[in-house]
XYZ file of C-alpha atoms in Angstrom:
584
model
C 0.000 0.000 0.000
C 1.633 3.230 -1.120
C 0.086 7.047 -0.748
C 0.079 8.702 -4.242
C -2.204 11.163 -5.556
C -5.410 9.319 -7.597
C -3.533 10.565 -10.712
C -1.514 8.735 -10.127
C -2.832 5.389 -9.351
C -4.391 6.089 -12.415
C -1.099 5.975 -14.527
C -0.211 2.950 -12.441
C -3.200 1.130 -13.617
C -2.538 2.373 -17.278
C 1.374 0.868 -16.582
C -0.235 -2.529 -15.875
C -2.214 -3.041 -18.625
C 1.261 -2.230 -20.865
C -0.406 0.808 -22.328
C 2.990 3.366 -23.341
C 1.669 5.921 -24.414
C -1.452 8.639 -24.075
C -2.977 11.044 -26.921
C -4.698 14.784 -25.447
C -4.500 17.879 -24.419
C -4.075 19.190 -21.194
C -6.563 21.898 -19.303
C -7.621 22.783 -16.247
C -10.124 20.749 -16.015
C -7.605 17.195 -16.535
C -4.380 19.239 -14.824
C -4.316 16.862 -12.344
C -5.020 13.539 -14.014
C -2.158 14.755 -16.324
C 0.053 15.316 -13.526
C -0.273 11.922 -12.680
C 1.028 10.972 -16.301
C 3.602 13.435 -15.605
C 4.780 11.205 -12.372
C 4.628 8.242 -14.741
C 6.360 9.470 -17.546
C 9.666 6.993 -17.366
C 6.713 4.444 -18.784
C 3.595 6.223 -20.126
C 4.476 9.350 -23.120
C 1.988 11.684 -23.289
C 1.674 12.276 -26.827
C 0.520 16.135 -27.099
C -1.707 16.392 -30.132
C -2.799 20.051 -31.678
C -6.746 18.605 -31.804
C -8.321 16.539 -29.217
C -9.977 14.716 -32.646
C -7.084 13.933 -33.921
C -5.816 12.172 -30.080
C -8.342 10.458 -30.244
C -8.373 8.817 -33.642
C -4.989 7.996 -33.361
C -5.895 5.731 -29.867
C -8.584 4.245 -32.106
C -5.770 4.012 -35.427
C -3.778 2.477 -32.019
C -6.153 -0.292 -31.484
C -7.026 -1.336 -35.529
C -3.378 -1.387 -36.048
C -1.697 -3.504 -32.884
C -4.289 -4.675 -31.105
C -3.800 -3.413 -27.969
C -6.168 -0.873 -26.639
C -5.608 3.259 -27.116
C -6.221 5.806 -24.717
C -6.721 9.420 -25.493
C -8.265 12.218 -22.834
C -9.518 15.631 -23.521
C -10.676 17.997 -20.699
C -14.641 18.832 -20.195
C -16.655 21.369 -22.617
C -14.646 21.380 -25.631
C -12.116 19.349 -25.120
C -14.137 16.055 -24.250
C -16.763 16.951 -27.013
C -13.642 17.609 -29.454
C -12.819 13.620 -29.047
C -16.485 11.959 -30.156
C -15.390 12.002 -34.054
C -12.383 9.602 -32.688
C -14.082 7.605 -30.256
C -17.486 6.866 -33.361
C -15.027 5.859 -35.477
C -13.417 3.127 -32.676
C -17.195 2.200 -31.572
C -18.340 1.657 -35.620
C -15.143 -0.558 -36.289
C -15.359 -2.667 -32.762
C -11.896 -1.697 -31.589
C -11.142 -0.789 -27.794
C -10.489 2.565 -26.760
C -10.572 4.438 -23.554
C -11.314 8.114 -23.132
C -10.570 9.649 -19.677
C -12.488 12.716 -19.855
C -12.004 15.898 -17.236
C -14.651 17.383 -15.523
C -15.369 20.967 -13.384
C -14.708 20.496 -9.723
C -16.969 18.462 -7.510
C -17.899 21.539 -5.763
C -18.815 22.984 -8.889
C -20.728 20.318 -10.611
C -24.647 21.004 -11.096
C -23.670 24.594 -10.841
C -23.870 25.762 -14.364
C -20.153 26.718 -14.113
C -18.031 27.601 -16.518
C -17.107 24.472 -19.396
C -19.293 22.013 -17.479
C -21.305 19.534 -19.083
C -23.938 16.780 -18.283
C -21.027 14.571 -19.902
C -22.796 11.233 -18.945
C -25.785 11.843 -21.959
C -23.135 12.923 -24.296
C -20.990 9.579 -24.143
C -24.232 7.014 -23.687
C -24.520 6.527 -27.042
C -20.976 5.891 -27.770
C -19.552 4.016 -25.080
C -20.236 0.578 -23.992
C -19.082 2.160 -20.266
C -19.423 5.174 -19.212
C -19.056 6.118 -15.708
C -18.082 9.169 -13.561
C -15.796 8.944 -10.432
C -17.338 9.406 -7.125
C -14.840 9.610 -4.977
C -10.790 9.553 -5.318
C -10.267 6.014 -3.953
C -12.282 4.299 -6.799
C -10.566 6.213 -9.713
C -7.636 3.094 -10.096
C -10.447 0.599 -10.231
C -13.098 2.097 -12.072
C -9.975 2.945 -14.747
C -9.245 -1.189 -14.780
C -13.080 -1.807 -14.880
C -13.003 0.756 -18.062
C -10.398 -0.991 -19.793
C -11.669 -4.332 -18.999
C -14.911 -3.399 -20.288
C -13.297 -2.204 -23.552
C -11.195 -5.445 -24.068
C -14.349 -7.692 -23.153
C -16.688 -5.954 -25.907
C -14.501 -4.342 -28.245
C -15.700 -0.776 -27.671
C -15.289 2.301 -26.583
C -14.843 3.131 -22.366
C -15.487 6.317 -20.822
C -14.607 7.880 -17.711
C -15.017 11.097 -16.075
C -12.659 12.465 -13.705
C -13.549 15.563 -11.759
C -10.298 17.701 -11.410
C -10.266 17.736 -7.680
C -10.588 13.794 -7.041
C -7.565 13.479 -9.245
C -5.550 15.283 -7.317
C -6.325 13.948 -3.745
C -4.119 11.547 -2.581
C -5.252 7.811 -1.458
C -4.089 4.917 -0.705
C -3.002 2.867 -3.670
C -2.896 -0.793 -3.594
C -2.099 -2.368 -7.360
C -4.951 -4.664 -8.344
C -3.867 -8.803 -8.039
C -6.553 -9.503 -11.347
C -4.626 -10.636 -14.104
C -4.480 -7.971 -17.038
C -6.031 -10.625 -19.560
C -6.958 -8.532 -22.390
C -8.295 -12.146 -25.190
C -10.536 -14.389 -24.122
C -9.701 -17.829 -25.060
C -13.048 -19.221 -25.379
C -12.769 -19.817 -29.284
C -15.344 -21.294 -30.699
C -13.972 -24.882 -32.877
C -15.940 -25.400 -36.130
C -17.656 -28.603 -35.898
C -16.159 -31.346 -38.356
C -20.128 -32.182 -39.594
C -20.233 -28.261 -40.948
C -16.750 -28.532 -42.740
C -18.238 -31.572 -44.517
C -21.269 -29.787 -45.476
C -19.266 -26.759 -46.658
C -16.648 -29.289 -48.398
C -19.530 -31.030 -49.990
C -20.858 -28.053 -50.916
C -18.048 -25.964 -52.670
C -17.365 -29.478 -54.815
C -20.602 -29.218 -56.386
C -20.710 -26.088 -57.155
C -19.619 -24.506 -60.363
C -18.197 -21.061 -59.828
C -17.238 -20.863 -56.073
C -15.409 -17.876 -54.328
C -14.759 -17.376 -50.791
C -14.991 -13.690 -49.351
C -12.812 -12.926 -46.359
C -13.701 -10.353 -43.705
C -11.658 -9.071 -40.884
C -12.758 -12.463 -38.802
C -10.312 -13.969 -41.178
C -7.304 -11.848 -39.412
C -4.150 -14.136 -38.726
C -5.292 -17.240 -41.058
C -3.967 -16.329 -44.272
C -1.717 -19.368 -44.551
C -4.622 -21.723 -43.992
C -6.943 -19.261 -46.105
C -4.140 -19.490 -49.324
C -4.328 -23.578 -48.695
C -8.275 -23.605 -49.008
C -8.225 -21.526 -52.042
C -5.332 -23.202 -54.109
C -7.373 -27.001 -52.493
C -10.488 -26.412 -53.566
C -9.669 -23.685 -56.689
C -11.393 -20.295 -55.523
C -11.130 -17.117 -56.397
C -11.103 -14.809 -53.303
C -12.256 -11.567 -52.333
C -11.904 -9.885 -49.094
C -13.867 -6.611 -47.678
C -12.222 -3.411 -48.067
C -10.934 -2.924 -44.586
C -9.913 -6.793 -45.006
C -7.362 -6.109 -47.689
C -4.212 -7.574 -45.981
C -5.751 -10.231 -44.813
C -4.983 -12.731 -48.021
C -1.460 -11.885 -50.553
C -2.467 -9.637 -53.049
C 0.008 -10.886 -55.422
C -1.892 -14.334 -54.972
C -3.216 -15.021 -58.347
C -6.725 -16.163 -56.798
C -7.336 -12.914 -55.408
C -9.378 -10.375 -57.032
C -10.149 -7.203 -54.621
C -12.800 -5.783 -53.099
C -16.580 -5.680 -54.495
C -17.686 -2.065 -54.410
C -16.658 1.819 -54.855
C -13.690 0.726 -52.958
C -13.461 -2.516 -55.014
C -12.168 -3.779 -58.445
C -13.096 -5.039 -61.981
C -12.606 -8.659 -61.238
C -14.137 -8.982 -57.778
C -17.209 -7.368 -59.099
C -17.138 -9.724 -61.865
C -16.754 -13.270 -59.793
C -18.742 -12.219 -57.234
C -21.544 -11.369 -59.604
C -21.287 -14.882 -61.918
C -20.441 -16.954 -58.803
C -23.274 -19.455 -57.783
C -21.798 -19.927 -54.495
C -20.420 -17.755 -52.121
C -18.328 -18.660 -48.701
C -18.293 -15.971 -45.978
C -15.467 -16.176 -43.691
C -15.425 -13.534 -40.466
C -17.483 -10.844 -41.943
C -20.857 -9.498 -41.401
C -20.726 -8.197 -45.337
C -23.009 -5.414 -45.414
C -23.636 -4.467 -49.443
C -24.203 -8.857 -49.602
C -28.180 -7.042 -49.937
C -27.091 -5.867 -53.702
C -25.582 -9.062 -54.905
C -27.878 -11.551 -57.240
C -30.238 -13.563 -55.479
C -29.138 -16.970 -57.326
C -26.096 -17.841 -55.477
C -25.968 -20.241 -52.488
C -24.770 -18.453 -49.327
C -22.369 -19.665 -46.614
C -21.605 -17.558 -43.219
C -19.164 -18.737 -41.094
C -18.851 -15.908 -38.287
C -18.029 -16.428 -34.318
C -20.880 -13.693 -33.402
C -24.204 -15.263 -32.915
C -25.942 -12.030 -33.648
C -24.238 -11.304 -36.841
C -25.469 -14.786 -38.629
C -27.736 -14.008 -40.893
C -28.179 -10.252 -39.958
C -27.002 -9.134 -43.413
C -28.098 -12.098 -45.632
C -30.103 -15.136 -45.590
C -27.206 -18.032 -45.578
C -27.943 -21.353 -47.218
C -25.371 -22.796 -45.096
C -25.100 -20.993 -41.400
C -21.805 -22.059 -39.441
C -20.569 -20.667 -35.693
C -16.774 -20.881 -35.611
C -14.265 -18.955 -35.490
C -12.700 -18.253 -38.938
C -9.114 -19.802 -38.049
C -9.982 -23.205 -36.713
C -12.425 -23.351 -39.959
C -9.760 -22.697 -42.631
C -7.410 -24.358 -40.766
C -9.370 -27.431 -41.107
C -11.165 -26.684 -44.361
C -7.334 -26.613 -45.400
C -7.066 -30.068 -44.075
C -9.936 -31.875 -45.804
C -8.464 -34.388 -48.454
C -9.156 -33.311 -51.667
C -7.425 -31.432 -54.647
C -9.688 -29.727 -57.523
C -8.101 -28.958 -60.641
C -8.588 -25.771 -61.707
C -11.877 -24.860 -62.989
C -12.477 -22.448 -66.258
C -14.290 -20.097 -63.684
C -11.125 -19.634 -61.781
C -8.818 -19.273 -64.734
C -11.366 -17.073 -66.047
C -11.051 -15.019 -62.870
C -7.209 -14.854 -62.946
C -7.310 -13.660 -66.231
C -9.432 -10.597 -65.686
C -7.003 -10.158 -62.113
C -4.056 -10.211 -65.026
C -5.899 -7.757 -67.392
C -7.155 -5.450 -64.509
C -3.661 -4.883 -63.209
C -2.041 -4.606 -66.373
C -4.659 -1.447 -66.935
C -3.804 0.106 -63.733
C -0.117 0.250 -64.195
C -0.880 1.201 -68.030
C -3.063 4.420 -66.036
C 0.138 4.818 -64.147
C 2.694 5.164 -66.877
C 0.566 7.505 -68.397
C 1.399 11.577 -67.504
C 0.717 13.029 -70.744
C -1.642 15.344 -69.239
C -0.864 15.457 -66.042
C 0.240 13.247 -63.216
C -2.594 10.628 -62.113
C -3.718 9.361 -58.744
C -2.732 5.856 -59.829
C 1.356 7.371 -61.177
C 1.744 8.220 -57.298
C 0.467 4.553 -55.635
C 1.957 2.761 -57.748
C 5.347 4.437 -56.598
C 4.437 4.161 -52.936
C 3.680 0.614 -54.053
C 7.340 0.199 -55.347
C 8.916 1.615 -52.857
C 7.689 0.699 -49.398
C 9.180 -2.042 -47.695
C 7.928 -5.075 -46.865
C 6.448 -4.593 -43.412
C 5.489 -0.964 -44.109
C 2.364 0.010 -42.300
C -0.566 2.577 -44.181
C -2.813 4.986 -42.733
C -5.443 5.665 -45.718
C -7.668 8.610 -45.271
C -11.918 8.438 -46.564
C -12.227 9.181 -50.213
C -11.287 8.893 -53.671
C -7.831 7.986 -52.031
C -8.832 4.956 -50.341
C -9.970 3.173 -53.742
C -6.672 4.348 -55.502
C -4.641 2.989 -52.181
C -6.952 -0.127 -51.949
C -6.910 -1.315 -55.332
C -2.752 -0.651 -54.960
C -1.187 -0.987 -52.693
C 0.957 -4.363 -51.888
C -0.537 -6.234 -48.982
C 1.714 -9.268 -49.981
C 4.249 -9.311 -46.909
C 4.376 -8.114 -43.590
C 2.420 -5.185 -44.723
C -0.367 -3.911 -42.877
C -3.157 -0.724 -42.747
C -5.599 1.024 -41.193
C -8.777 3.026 -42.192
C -11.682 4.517 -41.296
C -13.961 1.357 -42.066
C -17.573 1.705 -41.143
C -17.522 5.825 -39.490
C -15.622 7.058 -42.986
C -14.230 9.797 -41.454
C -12.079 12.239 -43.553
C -9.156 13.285 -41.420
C -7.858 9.960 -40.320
C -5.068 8.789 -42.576
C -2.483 11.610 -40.617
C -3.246 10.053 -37.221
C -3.615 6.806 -38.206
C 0.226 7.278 -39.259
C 1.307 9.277 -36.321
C -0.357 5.959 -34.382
C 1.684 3.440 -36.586
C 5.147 5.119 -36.165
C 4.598 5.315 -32.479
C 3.963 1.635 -31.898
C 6.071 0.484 -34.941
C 8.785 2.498 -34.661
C 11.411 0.460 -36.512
C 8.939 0.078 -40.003
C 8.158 2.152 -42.598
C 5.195 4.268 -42.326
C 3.309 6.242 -44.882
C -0.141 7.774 -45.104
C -2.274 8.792 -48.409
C -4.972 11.470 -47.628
C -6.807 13.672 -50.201
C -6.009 17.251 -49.855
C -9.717 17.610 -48.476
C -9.095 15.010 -45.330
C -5.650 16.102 -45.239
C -6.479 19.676 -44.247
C -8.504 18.828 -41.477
C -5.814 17.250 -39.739
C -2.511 19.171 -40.695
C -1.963 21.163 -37.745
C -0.968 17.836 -36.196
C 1.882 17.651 -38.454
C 3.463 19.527 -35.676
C 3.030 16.602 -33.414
C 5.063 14.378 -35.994
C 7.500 17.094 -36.102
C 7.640 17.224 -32.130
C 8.282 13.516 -31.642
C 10.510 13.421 -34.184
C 8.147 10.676 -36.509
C 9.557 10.234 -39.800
C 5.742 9.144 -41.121
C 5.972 10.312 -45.071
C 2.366 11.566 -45.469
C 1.396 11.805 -49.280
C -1.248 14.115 -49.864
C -3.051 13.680 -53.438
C -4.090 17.115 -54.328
C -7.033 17.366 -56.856
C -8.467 20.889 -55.292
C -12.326 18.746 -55.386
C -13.888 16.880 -52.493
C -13.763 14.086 -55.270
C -15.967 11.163 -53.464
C -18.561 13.562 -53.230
C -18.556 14.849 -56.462
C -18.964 11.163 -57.514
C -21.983 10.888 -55.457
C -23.246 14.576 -56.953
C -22.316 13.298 -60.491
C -24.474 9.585 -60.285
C -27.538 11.706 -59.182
C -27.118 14.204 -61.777
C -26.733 17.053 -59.555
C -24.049 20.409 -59.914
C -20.951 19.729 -58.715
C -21.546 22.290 -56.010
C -19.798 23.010 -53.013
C -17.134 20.492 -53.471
C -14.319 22.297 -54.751
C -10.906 23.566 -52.892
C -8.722 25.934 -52.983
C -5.639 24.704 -53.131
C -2.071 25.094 -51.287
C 1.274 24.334 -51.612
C 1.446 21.718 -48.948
C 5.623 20.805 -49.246
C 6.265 24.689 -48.551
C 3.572 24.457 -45.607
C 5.437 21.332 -44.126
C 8.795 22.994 -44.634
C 7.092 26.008 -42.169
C 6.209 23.602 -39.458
C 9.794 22.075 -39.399
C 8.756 19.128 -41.871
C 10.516 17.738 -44.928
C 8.241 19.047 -48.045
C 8.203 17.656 -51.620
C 6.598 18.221 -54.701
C 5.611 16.773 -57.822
C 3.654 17.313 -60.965
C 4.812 15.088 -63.172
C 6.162 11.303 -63.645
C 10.135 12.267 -63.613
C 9.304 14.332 -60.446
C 7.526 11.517 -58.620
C 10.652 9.404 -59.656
C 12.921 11.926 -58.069
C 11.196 12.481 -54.669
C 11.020 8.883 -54.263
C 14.953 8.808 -54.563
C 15.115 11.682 -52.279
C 12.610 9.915 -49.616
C 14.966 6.734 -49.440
C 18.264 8.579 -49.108
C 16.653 10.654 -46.662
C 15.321 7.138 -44.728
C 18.812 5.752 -45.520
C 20.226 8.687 -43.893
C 18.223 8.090 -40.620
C 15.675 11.153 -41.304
C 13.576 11.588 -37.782
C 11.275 14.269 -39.629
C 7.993 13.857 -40.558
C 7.993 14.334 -44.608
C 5.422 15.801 -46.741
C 4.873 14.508 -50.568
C 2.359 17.142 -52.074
C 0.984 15.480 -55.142
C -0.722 17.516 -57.551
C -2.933 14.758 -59.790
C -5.163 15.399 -61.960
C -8.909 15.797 -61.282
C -9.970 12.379 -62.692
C -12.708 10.428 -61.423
C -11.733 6.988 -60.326
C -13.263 4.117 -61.821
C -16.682 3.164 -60.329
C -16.716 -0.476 -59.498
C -20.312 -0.344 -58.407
C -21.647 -2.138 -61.154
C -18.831 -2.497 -63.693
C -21.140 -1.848 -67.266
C -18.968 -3.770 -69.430
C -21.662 -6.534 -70.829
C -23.593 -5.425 -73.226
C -26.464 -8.206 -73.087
C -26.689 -7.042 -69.513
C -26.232 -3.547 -69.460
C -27.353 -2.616 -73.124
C -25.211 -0.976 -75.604
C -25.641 3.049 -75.162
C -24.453 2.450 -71.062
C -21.440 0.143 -71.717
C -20.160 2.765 -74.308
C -20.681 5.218 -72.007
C -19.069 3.754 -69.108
C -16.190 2.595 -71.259
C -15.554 5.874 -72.582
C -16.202 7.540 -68.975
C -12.972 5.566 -67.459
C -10.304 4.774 -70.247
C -11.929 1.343 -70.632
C -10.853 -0.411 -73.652
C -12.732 -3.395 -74.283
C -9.351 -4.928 -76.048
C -8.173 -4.480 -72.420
C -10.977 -5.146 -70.263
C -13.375 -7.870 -72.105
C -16.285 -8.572 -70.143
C -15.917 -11.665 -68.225
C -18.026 -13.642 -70.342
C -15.723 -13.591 -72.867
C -12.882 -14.197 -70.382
C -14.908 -17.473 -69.420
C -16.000 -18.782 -72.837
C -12.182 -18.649 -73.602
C -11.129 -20.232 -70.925
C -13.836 -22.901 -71.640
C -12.376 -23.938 -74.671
């Protein structure tokens, strides 16, 4: 038993559950809980961030990207209400996060004074646990109940600290609980349901399997079952590194942030196998095609889709003994079919990317990022047009891995998703892609890269047009209003803040920073860089509905859509054609 101030305690409780490091800003109204942190500082960093927004997508960029769960704290008022963007997007994606949130003196509370807030109402909706502290002696465990709590349901914990508890001093006695943060209960697929998906995926003519974010850690065993039984693959969007994407079985993701190919299996499959996802836009898909869901979550089977086949496992012990089964198809003209139009559909990106003769393109600047990131390199992608150019991209092939702003889409989080990764991966190679709209919500916390000395390389693709919108505006045949930007010159503006700032325009440019970004990494840069990519204003290919048939899609809106995105049908076929060849 040792006398410390509840601050403190609180740091000590934050030691035990390994969390290193803290994202806020400090005000009166957290002083003391920060003073704790201050005590603690040999183990916890308090990360100072410019925008309590920006702290707290970065805890929730913390938790996607390791694991482990992020903390962030803001003080009461604006502060605290600053942090909600952050702590939606960690609630809508299921990752844990805890939010210690300051509050107005005890005296003071229920006295209309200055900054306070009824905070409980504000949080209810967001949090899975939200509580306010009492008294000083229950701030260490209601903090380990909080974190618990966030662990145990993969959500968002809340708690409010008045100023003055914080800083009383109490007795502190470190909690004997193990800090179990997994539970081990996994749930074993049942050999009967493997047979009846086995069974099931022989007799079927054009199976693929689709791979969500359940599917995390099983890629060997997920590469076994689709070479085995001769699928072509697809994953969700935020599920991209979960399978090689230099595996010739694997076609993308169906949807805006999708691809030719995956639209095109997924639509002429009559069989589809869900692994660990809860697929939401499975509503849009044909209704002629046996379903399969294999999920661990009770209340996500069938919430999305009615499944032919409905299987509670969890999606590693189900590969890994799918993988197992004895058997060995040969490959069907479906799946060489579907590796052609994988072959074709890259071989038209990197023909996009080779071309500047107008301009440099979106697709130019990923595909260097592509060549020259390393092989663990971790992503932060921002929300919009940028996250289909980086998805459809960038190598997910290695050690690579990314994180995004899934199900909340909020613009804004590609900068502190990579001020997250370089802080927990310090030894890898970190880069972020933002559009020049998400980017400038977020750039004052370039400072914070610049402070901790974070070589992240943050490329921003500047096309002066809130770009995903303008999609949106251009489907439903409205004006394109209200969704262009003024521009900036964002390399001069990083070289301001202390950054590294580069620009490009063209191809032999792009070539040149990239030369300049490795001798600078080779040189063991500690700053932050800046690549300010001025691309052209080009709409990225809509993989929607991908109009290329005309006995589905008619004549007049295949020539439309092929003239809309640079699609030659000597380069993109439909996949018809790509299967009756294959057939013969």
């Amino acid at each position: 038993m040792t006398k410390m101030m509840a601050g403190q305690a609180l740091a000590k409780v934050l030691e035990k559950w390994n969390i290193d490091h803290v994202y806020g800003i400090t005000a009166d109204s957290i002083n003391n809980t920060v003073d704790g942190l201050y005590q603690e500082r040999d183990q916890i960093k308090y990360i100072q961030v410019r925008h309590e927004e920006v702290g707290a997508l970065a805890a929730a960029a913390d938790a996607k990207l390791t694991g482990k769960i992020g903390v962030a704290f803001g003080s009461a008022g604006p502060g605290s209400v600053h942090m909600l963007n952050g702590l939606y997007d960690a609630k809508m994606d299921h990752v844990p996060v805890l939010a210690l949130v300051g509050q107005t003196l005890t005296a003071f509370m229920n006295t209309n004074f200055f900054q306070e807030l009824n905070q409980d109402p504000i949080y209810a909706d967001v949090a899975q646990f939200h509580k306010l502290a009492a008294n000083a002696e229950q701030i260490p465990s209601l903090i380990d109940e909080a974190i618990r709590s966030a662990y145990a349901t993969k959500s968002v914990s809340v708690v409010v600290l008045p100023d003055d508890l914080s800083g009383q001093e109490i007795e502190y006695v470190a909690a004997k609980t193990a800090t179990l943060s997994t539970t081990n209960n996994k749930i074993a697929a049942k050999e009967a349901d493997v047979d009846a998906i086995s069974a099931a995926i022989k007799n079927a003519k054009k199976p693929v399997m689709w791979l969500g974010q359940g599917a995390r850690g099983s890629r060997d065993a997920a590469v076994l079952v689709a070479d085995k039984f001769s699928l072509p693959v697809l994953t969700t969007a935020p599920a991209a590194d979960v399978f090689p994407t230099d595996h010739p079985n694997y076609m993308g993701a169906r949807g805006r942030l999708g691809t030719k190919p995956a639209f095109d299996v997924s639509q002429d499959s009559d069989l589809i196998l869900y692994v660990g996802t809860n697929y939401p836009f499975a509503r849009f898909l044909p209704n002629d095609k046996t379903i399969i869901q294999v999920n661990n979550n009770l209340a996500d089977l069938g919430k999305q889709y009615d499944a032919d086949i409905t299987v509670l496992a969890d999606a590693e012990d189900f590969l890994a003994k799918l993988a197992a089964v004895d058997y060995q198809a040969e490959p069907t003209a479906f799946l060489k079919a579907a590796q052609q139009d994988r072959v074709l559909w890259v071989n038209w990106l990197e023909k996009l990317a080779a071309d500047d003769h107008d301009g440099l393109r979106a697709e130019s600047v990923i595909q260097a990022v592509k060549y020259n990131s390393s092989k663990d390199a971790v992503f932060g992608l921002d929300v919009g047009n940028n996250t289909e150019w980086a998805l459809r991209q960038l190598p997910f092939d290695r050690e690579q891995k990314f994180a995004m702003s899934a199900w909340y889409g909020t613009m804004g989080f590609g900068l502190p998703a990579g001020l997250a990764a370089k802080l927990s991966f310090a030894d890898r190679q970190v880069w972020t892609i933002s559009g020049d709209g998400g980017y400038s919500m977020v750039m004052p916390d370039l400072l914070t890269e610049v402070k901790y000395h974070l070589p992240v390389i943050n490329v921003v693709l500047e096309n002066k047009s809130f770009g995903f919108i303008g999609h949106e505006k251009l489907q439903a045949g409205q004006a394109p209003y209200g969704i262009d930007l003024v521009g900036a010159d964002w390399a001069k503006a990083a070289e301001s803040m202390g950054a590294i700032g580069l620009t490009v325009t063209n191809l032999a440019e792009l070539k040149e920073a990239m030369v300049k970004i490795k001798q600078l990494q080779d040189s063991g840069n500690d700053l932050p860089i800046v690549l300010d990519a001025k691309i052209l204003d080009i709409d990225p290919i809509d993989t929607n509905i991908v109009m290329t048939d005309e006995n589905v899609f008619g004549t007049e809106a295949v020539a439309d859509y092929r003239k809309t995105y640079e699609l030659d049908a000597a380069d993109q076929p439909t996949f018809s054609e790509l299967l009756a060849a294959a057939n013969k």
